[in-house]
Coordinates of C-alpha atoms in Angstrom, one line a residue:
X1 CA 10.1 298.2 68.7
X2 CA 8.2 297.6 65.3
X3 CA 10.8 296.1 64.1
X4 CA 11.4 293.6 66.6
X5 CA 8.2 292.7 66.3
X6 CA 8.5 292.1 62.4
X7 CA 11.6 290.1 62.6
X8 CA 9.6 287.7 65.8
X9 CA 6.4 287.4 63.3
X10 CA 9.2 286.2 60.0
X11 CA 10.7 283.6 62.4
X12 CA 7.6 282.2 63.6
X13 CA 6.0 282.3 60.6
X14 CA 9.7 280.6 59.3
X15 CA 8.7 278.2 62.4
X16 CA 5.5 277.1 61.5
X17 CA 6.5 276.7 57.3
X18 CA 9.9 274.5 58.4
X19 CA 7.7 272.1 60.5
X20 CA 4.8 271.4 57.4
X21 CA 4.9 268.3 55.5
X22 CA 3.6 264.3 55.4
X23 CA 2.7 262.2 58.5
X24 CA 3.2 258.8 57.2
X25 CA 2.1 257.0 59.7
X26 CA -0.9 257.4 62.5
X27 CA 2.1 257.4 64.7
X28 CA 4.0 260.0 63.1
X29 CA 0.8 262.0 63.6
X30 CA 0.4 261.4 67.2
X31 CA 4.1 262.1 67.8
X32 CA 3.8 265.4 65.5
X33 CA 7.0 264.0 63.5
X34 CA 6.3 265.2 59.8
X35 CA 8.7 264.3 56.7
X36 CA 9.9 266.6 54.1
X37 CA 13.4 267.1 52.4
X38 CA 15.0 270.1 52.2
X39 CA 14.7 273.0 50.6
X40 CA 11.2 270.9 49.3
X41 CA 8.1 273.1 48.3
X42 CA 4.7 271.5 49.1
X43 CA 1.3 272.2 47.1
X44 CA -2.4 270.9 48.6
X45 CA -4.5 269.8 45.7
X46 CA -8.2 268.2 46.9
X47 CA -7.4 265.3 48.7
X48 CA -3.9 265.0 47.8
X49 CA -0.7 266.7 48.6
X50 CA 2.6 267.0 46.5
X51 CA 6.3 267.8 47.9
X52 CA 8.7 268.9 44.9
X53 CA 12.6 268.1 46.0
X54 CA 15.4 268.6 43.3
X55 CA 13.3 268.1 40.6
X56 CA 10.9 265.2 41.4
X57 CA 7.6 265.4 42.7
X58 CA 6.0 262.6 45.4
X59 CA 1.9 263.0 45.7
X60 CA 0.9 261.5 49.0
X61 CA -2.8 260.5 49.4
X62 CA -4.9 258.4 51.8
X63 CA -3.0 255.2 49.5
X64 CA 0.6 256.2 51.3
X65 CA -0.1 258.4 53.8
X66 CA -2.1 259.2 57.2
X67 CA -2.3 263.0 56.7
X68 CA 0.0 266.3 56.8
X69 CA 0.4 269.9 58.0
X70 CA 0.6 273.1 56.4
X71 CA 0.3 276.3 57.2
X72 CA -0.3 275.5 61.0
X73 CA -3.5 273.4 60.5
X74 CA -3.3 269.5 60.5
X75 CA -5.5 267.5 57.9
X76 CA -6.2 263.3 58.0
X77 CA -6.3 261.2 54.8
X78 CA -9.0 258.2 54.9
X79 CA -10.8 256.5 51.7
X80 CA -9.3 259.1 49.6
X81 CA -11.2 262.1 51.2
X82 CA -8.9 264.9 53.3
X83 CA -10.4 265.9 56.7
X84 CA -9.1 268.7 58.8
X85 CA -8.4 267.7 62.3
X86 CA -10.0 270.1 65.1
X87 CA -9.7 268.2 68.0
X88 CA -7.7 264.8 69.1
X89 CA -8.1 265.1 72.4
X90 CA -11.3 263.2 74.0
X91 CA -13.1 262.3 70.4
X92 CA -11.2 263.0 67.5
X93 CA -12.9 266.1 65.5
X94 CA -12.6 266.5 61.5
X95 CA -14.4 268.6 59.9
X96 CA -15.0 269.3 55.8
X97 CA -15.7 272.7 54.1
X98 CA -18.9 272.5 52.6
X99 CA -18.9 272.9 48.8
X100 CA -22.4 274.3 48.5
X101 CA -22.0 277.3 51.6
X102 CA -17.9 277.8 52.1
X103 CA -19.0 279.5 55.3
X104 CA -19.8 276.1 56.7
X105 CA -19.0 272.7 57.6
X106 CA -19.8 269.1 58.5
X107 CA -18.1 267.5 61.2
X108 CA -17.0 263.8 60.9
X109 CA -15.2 261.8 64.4
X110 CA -13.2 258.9 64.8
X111 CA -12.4 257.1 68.1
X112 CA -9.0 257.8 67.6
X113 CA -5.7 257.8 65.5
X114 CA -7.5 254.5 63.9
X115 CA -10.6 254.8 64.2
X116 CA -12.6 254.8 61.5
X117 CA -14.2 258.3 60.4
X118 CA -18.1 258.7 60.6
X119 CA -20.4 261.6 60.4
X120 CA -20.6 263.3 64.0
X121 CA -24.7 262.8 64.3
X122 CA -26.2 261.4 67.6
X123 CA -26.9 258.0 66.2
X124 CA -23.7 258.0 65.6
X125 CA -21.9 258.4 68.6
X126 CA -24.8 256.2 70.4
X127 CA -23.9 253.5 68.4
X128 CA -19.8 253.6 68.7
X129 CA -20.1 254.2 72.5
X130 CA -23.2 252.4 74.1
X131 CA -21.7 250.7 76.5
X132 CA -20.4 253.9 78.0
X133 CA -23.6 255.1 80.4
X134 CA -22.2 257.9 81.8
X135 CA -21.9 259.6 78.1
X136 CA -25.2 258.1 77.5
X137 CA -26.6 260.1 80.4
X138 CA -25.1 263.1 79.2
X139 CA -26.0 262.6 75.4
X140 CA -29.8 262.0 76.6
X141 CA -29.9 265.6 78.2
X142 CA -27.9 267.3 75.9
X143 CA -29.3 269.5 73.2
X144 CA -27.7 269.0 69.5
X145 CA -28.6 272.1 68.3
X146 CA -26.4 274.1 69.9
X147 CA -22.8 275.0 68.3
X148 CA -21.0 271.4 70.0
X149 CA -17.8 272.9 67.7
X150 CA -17.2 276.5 68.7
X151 CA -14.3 276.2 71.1
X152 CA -15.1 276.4 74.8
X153 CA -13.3 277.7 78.3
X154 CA -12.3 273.9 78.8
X155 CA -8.9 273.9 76.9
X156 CA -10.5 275.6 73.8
X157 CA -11.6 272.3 72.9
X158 CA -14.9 271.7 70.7
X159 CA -17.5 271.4 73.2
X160 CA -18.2 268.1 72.1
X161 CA -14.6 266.9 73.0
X162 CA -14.9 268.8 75.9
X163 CA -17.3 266.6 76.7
X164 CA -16.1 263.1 76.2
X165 CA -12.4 264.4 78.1
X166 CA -15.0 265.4 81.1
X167 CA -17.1 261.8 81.0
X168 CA -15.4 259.5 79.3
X169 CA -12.4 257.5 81.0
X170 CA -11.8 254.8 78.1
X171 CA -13.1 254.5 75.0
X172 CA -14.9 251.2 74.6

């Protein structure tokens, strides 16, 4: 039995590995369609990635790319920062590793695939989403202090994407 469970860990694991690589586009994102040759070996370095093939190396950055995957987490290029994405499902959720405490980190949102990426602060949101009263209603009572990133019951999104899938019908 062990060993059945060894060998179903090695081919997920295999699963996972064969499906890393570059999204070129915002739509190769959304459609999860990655590119890398075979038998390639990819390497993350700060806000840049680099996939080795039969002896040549391609760096992709936020100049000629939209983002990649590796090791099962997916990350967003923009203005030559990396973000990792949390959430893409009501607000899109990034969030960076802060340098200073490695424990934490600061959360960034777009209003989609192109959407441009701002710090998640009140103002913020208030200011991208206005004309939405519903979410205004909700952002009035709702109290920023609290974790809005831990995952939640509600698909074991962010809460704060929660939220926008439970109120919001369109964005803008």
């Amino acid at each position: 039995m062990n060993r059945l469970y060894t060998l179903l860990f090695l081919f997920i694991s295999f699963l996972s590995q064969a499906q890393d690589g570059v999204f070129l586009t915002a739509e190769d994102f959304i459609e999860n369609k990655v590119y890398r040759p075979e038998d390639s070996k990819i390497h993350e370095r700060f806000a840049t990635i680099s996939i080795k093939n039969n002896g040549s190396k391609i760096i992709y950055s936020s100049d000629n790319a939209y983002g990649y995957k590796f090791k099962g987490r997916q990350w967003r290029f923009t203005e030559n920062r990396t973000y990792e994405v949390v959430s893409t499902e009501g607000l899109w959720v990034y969030r960076v590793q802060n340098a200073t405490d490695l424990s934490s980190f600061s959360y960034y949102f777009s209003d989609g695939a192109y959407g441009e990426v701002k710090p998640l602060t009140r103002r913020n949101i208030r200011n991208c989403f206005s004309s939405n009263l519903k979410l205004m209603a909700v952002l009035n009572k709702l109290d920023w202090r609290m974790d809005l990133f831990q995952p939640t019951n509600f698909r074991h999104l962010p809460l704060i994407s929660a939220l926008f899938v439970q109120v919001v019908d369109t964005f803008k």
